[in-house]
Short mmCIF file of C-alpha atoms and ligand atoms in Angstrom, two decimals:
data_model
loop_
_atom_site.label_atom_id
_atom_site.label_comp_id
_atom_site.label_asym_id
_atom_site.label_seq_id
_atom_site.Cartn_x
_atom_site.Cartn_y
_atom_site.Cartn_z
CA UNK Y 1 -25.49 22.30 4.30
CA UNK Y 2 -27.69 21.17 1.58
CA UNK Y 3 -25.45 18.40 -0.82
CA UNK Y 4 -25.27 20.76 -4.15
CA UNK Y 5 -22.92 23.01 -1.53
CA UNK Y 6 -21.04 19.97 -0.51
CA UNK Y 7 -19.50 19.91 -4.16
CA UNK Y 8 -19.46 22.85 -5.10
CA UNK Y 9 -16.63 24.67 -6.67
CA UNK Y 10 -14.26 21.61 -6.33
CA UNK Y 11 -14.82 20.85 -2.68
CA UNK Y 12 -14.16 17.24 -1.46
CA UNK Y 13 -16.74 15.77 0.72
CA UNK Y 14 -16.18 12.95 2.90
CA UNK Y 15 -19.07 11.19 4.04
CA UNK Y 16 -19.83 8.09 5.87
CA UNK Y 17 -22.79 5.90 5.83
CA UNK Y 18 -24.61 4.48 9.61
CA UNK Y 19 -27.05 2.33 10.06
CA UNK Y 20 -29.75 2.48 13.45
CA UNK Y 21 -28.94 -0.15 15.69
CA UNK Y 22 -31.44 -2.86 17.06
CA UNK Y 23 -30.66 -3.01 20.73
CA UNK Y 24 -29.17 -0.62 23.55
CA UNK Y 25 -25.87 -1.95 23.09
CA UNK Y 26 -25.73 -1.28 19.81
CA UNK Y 27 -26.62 2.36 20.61
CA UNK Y 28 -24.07 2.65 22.62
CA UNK Y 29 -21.15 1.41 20.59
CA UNK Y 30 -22.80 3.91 17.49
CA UNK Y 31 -22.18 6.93 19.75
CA UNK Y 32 -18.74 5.70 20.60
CA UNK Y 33 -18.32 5.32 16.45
CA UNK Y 34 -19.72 8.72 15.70
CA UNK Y 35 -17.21 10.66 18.17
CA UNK Y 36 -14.88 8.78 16.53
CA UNK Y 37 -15.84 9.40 12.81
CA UNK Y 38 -16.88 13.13 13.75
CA UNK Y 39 -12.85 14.14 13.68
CA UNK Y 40 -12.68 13.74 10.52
CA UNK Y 41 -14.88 16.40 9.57
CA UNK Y 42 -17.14 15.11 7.36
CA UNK Y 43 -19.75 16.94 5.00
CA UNK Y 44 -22.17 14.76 6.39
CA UNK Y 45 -22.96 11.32 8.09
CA UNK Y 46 -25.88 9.44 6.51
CA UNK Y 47 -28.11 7.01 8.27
CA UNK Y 48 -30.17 4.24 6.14
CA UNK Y 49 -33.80 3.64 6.52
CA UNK Y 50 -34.60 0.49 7.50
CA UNK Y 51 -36.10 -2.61 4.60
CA UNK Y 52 -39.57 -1.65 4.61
CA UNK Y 53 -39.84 1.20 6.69
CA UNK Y 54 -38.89 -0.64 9.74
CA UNK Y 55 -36.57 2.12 10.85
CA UNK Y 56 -38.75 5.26 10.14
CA UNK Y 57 -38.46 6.95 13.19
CA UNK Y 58 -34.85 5.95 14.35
CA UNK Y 59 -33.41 7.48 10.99
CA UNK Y 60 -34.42 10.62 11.80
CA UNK Y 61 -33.56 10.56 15.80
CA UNK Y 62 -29.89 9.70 14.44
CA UNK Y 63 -29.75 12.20 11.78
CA UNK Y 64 -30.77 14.41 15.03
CA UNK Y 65 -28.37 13.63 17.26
CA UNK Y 66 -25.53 13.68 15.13
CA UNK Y 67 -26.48 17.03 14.16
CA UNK Y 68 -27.31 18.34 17.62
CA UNK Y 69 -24.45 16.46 19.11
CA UNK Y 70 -21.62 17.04 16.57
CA UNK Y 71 -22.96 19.20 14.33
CA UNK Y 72 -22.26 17.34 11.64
CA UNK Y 73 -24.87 17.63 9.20
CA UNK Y 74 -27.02 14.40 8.54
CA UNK Y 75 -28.57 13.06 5.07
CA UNK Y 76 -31.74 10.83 6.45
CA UNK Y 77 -31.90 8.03 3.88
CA UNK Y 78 -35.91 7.50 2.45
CA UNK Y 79 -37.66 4.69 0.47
CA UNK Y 80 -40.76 4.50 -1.54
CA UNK Y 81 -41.58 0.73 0.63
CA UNK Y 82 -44.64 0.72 1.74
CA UNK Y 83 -45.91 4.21 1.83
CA UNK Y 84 -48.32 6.30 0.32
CA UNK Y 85 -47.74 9.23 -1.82
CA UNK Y 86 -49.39 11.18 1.66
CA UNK Y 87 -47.11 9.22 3.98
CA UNK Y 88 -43.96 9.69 1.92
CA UNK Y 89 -45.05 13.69 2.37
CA UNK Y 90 -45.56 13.40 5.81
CA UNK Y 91 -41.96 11.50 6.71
CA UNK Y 92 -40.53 14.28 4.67
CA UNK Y 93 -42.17 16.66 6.50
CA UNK Y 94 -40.98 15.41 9.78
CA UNK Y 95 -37.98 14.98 8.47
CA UNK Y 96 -37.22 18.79 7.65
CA UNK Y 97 -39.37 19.23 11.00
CA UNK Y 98 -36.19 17.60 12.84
CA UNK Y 99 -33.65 19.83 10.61
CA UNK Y 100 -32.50 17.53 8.15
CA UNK Y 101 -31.61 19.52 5.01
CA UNK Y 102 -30.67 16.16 2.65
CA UNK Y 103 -32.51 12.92 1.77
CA UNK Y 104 -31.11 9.84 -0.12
CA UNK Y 105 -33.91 9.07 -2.44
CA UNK Y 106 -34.54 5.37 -2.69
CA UNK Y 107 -36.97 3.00 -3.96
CA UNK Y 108 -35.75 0.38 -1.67
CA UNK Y 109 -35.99 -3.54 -1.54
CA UNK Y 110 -39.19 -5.39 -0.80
CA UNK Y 111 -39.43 -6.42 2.93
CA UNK Y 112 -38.55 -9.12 4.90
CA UNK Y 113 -39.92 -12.52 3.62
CA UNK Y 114 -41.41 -10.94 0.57
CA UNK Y 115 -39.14 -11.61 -2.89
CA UNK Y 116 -40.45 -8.85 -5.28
CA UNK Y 117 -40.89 -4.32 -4.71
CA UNK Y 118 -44.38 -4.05 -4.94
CA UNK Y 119 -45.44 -0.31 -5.20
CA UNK Y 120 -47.60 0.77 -2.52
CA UNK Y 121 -51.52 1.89 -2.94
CA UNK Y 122 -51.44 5.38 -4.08
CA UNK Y 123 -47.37 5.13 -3.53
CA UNK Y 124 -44.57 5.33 -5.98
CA UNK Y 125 -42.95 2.82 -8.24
CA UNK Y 126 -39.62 4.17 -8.73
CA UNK Y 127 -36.77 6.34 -6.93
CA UNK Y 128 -37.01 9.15 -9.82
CA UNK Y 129 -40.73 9.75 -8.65
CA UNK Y 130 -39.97 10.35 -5.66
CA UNK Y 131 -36.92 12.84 -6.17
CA UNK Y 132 -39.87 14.74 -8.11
CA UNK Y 133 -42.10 14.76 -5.23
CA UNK Y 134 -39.51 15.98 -3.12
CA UNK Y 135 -38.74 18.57 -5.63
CA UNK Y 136 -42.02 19.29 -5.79
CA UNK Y 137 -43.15 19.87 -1.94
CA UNK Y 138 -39.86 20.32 -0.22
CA UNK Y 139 -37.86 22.40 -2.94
CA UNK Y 140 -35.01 23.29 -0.91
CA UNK Y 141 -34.18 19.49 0.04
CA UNK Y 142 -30.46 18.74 -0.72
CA UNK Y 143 -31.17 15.30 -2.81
CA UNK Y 144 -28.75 12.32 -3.25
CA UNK Y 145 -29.55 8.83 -5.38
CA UNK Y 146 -28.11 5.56 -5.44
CA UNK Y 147 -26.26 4.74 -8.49
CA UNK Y 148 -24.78 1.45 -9.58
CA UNK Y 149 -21.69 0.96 -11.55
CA UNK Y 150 -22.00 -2.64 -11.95
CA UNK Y 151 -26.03 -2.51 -12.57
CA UNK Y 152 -28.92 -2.36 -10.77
CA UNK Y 153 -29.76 -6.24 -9.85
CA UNK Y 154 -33.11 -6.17 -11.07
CA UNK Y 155 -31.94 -4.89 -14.04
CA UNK Y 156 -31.59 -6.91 -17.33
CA UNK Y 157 -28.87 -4.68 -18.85
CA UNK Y 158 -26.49 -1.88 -18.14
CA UNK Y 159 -27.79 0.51 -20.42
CA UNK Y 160 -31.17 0.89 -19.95
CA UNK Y 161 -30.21 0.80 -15.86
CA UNK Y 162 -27.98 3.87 -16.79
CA UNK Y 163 -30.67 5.35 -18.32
CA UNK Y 164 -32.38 4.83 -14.91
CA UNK Y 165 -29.77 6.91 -13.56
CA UNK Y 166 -30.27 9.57 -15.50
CA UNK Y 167 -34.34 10.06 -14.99
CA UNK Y 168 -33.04 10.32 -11.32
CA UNK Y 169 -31.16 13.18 -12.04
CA UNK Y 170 -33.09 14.96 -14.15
CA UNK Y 171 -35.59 14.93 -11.88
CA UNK Y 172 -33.96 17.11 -9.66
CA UNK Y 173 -31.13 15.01 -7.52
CA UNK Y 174 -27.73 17.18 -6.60
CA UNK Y 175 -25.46 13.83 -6.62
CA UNK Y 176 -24.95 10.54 -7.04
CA UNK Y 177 -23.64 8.00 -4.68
CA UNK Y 178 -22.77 4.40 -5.96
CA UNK Y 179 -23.02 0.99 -4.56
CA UNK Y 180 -20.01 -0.45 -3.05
CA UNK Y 181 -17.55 -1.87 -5.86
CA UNK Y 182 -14.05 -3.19 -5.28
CA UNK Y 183 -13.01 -3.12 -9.06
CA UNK Y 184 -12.02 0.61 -9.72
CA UNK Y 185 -12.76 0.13 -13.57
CA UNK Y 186 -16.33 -0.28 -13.04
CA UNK Y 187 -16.55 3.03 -11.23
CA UNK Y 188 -14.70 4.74 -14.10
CA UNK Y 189 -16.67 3.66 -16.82
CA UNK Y 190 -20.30 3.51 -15.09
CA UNK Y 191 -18.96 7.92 -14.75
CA UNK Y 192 -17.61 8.04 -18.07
CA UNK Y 193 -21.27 6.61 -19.80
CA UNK Y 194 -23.08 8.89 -17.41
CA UNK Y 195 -20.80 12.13 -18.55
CA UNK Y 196 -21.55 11.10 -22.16
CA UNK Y 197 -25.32 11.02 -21.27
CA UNK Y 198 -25.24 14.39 -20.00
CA UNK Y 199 -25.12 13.74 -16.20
CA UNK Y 200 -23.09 16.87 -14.36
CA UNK Y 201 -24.12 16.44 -10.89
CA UNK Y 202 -21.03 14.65 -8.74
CA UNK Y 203 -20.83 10.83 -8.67
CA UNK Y 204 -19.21 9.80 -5.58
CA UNK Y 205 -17.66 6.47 -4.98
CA UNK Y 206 -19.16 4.30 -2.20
CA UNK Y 207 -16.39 2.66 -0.47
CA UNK Y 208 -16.46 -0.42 2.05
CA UNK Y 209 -13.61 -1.62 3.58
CA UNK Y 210 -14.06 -5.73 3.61
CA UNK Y 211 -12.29 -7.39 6.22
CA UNK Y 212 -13.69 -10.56 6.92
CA UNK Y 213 -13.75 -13.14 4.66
CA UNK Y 214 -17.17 -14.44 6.00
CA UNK Y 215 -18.69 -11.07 4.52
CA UNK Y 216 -17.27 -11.50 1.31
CA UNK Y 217 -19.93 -13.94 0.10
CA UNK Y 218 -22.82 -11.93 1.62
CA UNK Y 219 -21.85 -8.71 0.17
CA UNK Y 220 -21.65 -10.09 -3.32
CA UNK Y 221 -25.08 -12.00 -3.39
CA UNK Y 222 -26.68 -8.91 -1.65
CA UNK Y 223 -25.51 -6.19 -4.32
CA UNK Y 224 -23.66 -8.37 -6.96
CA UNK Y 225 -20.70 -6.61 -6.76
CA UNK Y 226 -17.34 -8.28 -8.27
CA UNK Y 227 -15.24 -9.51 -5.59
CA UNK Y 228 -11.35 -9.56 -6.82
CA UNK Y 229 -10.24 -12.74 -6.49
CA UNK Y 230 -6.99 -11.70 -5.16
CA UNK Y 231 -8.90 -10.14 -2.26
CA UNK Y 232 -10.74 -12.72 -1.83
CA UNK Y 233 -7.95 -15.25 -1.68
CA UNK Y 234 -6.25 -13.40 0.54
CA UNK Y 235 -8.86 -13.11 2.94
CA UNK Y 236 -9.66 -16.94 2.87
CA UNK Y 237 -5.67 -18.02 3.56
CA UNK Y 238 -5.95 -15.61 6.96
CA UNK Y 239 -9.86 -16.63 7.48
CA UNK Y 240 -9.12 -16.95 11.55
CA UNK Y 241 -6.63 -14.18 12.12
CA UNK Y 242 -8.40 -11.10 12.82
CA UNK Y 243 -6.18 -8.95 12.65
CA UNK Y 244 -4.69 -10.24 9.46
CA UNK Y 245 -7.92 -9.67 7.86
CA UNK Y 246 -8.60 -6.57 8.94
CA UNK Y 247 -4.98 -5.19 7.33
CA UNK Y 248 -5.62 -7.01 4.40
CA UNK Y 249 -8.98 -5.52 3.91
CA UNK Y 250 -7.92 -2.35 5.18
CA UNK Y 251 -5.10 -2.07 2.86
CA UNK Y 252 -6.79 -2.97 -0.12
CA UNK Y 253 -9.65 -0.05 -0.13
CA UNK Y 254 -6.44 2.23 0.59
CA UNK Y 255 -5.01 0.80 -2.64
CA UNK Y 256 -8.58 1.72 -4.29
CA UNK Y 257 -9.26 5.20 -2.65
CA UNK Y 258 -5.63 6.49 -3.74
CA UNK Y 259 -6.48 5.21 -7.26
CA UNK Y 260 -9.94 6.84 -7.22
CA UNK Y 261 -8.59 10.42 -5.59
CA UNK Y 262 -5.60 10.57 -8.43
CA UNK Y 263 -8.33 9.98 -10.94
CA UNK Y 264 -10.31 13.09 -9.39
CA UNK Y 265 -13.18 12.26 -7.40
CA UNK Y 266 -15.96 14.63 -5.64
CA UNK Y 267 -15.74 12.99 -2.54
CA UNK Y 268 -15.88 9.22 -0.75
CA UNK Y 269 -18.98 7.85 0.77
CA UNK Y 270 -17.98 4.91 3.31
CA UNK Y 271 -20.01 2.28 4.32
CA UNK Y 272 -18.79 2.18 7.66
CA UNK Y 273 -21.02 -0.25 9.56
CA UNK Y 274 -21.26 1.46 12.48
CA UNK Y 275 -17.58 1.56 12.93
CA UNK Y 276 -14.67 3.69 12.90
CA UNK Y 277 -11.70 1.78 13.09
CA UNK Y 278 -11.41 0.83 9.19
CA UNK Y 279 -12.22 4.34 8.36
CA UNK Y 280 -9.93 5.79 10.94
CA UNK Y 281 -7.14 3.59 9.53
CA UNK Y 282 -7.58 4.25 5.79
CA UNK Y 283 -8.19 8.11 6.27
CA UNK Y 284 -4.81 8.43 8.56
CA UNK Y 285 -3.00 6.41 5.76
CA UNK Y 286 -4.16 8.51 2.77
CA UNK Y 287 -2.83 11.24 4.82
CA UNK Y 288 -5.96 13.56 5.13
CA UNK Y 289 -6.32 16.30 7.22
CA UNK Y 290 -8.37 15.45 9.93
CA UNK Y 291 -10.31 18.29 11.65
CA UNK Y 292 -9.75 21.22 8.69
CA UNK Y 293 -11.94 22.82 6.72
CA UNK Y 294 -12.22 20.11 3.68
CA UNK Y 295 -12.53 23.40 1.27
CA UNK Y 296 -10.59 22.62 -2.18
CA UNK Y 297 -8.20 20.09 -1.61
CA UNK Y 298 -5.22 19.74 -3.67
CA UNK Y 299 -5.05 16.69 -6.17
CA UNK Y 300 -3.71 14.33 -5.97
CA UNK Y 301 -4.72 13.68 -2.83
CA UNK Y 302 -3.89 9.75 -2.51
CA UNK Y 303 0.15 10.99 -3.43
CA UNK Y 304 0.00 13.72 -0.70
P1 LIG U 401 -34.57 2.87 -8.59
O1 LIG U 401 -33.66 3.94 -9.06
O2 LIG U 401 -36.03 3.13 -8.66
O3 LIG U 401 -34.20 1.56 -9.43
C1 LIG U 401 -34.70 0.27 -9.03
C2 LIG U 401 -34.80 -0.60 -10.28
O4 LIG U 401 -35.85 -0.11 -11.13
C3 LIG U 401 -33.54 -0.60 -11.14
O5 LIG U 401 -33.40 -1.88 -11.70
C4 LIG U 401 -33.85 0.44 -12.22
O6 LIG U 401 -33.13 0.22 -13.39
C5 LIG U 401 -35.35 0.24 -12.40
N1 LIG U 401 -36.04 1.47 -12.80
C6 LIG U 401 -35.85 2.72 -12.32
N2 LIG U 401 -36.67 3.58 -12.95
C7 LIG U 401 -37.39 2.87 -13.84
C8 LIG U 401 -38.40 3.19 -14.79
N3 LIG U 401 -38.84 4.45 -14.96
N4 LIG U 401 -38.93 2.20 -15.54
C9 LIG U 401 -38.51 0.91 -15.40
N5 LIG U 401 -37.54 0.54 -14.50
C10 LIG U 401 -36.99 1.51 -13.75
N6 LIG U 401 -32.14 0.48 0.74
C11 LIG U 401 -32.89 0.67 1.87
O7 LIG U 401 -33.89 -0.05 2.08
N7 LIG U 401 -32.56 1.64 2.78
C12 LIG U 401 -31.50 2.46 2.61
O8 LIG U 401 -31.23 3.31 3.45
C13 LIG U 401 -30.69 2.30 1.43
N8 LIG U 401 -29.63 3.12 1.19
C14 LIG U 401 -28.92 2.98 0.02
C15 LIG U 401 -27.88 3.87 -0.24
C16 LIG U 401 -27.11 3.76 -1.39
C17 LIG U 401 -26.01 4.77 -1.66
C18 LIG U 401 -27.38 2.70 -2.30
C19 LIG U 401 -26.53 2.51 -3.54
C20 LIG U 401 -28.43 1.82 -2.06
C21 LIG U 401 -29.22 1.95 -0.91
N9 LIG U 401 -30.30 1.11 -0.64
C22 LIG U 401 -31.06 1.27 0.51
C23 LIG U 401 -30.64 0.01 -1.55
C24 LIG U 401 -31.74 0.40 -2.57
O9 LIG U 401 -32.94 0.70 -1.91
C25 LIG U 401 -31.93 -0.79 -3.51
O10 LIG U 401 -30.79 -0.99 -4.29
C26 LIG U 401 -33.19 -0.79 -4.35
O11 LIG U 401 -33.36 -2.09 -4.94
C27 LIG U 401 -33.20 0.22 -5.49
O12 LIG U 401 -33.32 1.49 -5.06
P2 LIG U 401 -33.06 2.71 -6.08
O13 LIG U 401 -33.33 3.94 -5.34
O14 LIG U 401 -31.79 2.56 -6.79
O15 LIG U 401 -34.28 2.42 -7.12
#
């Protein structure tokens, strides 16, 4: 199912974000996580491309195998890092070679041990070039783009980031996901500027569920996203109770998704980490149904 169907006429599409693991272990435990997260139905399971390319391959055996193995369909995530404008076409190629119908469109980060994107010879400088290129040479490609509610990093100010945004989507991309945010009311009015700039396409929140403290600092200095103090807090006072942590955490982006769904959302787009228990947890507690069609849910859904 290409993403412009995910949305379409008012249907809700969960989603959940993997990553391809490093060792044998970790493919094992990402199996046991996809059976888990395949329950829930989703519209798709996404799996990131590694900084620099360094995952090429992988993405696309996991987009395979959860498609073969739980036909679930799979969004391959793609970056401009590294590659020429004739490798980018030949990954894509492979890609719809394998049966992947959707690509997250990235620029990406520069690699390991290097500080600063540098485009490729003959490669592309910025995400919106290469949603045209896919556009382009693989028109029927399904077509999401990151978004970022609290800016792009690189980024001196909101507006011309937003503007960013927008070349994205004009260029051909179906939807929008966002960067991770734990502060609803950046969410609400990074959509609101994009409505007033003409942006249709669905913007779907990306939601991860925190729960260690000890992540807390890494996740802010790797995407500069506002940590609530009284999260953090929280998490600190329980920093060697496990399972404290993981309620409070859990708790708190069950607190967010209800406010998000009553507002009307398209969907949710977890960062799961290659788990399933924090997703498991939060999707019992908002009470969604958990192997039906998602079709049009009623709102809202958070109250249900
Ligand atoms: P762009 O949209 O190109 O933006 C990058 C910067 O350039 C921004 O500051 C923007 O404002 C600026 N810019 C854009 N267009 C122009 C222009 N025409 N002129 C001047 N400046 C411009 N990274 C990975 O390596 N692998 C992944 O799998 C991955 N998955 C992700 C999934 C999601 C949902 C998100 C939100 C991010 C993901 N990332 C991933 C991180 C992403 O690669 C980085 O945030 C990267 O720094 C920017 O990528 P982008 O696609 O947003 O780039």
């Amino acid at each position: 199912m290409r993403l412009q169907q995910v949305y379409a006429g008012g249907r809700f599409g969960l989603s959940f974000e993997i990553f391809p693991p490093k060792t044998p272990e970790g493919d094992a435990a990402l199996r046991t996580t996809l059976n888990e997260l395949a329950v829930w139905n989703p519209a798709f399971i996404s799996c990131t491309y590694g900084a620099g390319g360094s995952t090429s391959r992988q993405t696309l055996d996991w987009c395979q195998y959860i498609q073969d193995q739980h036909q679930v369909p799979a969004t391959a995530h793609f970056t401009c890092v590294g590659s020429s404008r004739n490798e980018l076409i030949q990954w894509l190629q492979a890609a719809s070679d394998s049966g992947v119908r959707n690509i997250m469109a990235l620029r990406g980060d520069a690699p390991h041990g290097e500080t600063k994107f540098q485009v490729a010879p003959d490669g592309l400088a910025h995400a919106s070039q290469l949603v045209t290129l896919i556009r382009e040479q693989f028109p029927d490609m399904g077509i999401g783009v990151a978004g970022y509610p609290e800016k792009h990093p690189e980024s001196c100010d909101l507006g011309s980031d937003l503007q960013h945004q927008v070349q994205k989507v004009a260029a051909g991309a179906d939807a929008l996901f966002t960067q991770l945010f734990f502060e609803n009311r950046h969410f609400f009015q990074f959509r609101n500027r994009l409505h007033e700039l003409g942006v249709t396409v669905p913007i779907v929140p990306g939601i991860m569920p925190i729960t260690e403290y000890a992540r807390i600092v890494r996740i802010s200095s790797m995407c500069g996203s506002d940590i609530p103090l009284r999260l953090a807090v929280r998490l600190e006072e329980v920093q060697h109770d496990k399972v404290a942590q993981f309620e409070i955490g859990v708790q708190f982006a069950i607190e967010q998704c209800r406010v998000l769904l009553e507002e009307g959302i398209p969907g949710i787009h977890f960062y799961a980490l290659n788990k399933s228990p924090e997703c498991s947890r939060i999707l019992q507690e908002l009470e969604l149904p958990q192997t039906s069609d998602w079709g049009i849910l009623p709102r809202p859904l958070g109250t249900r």
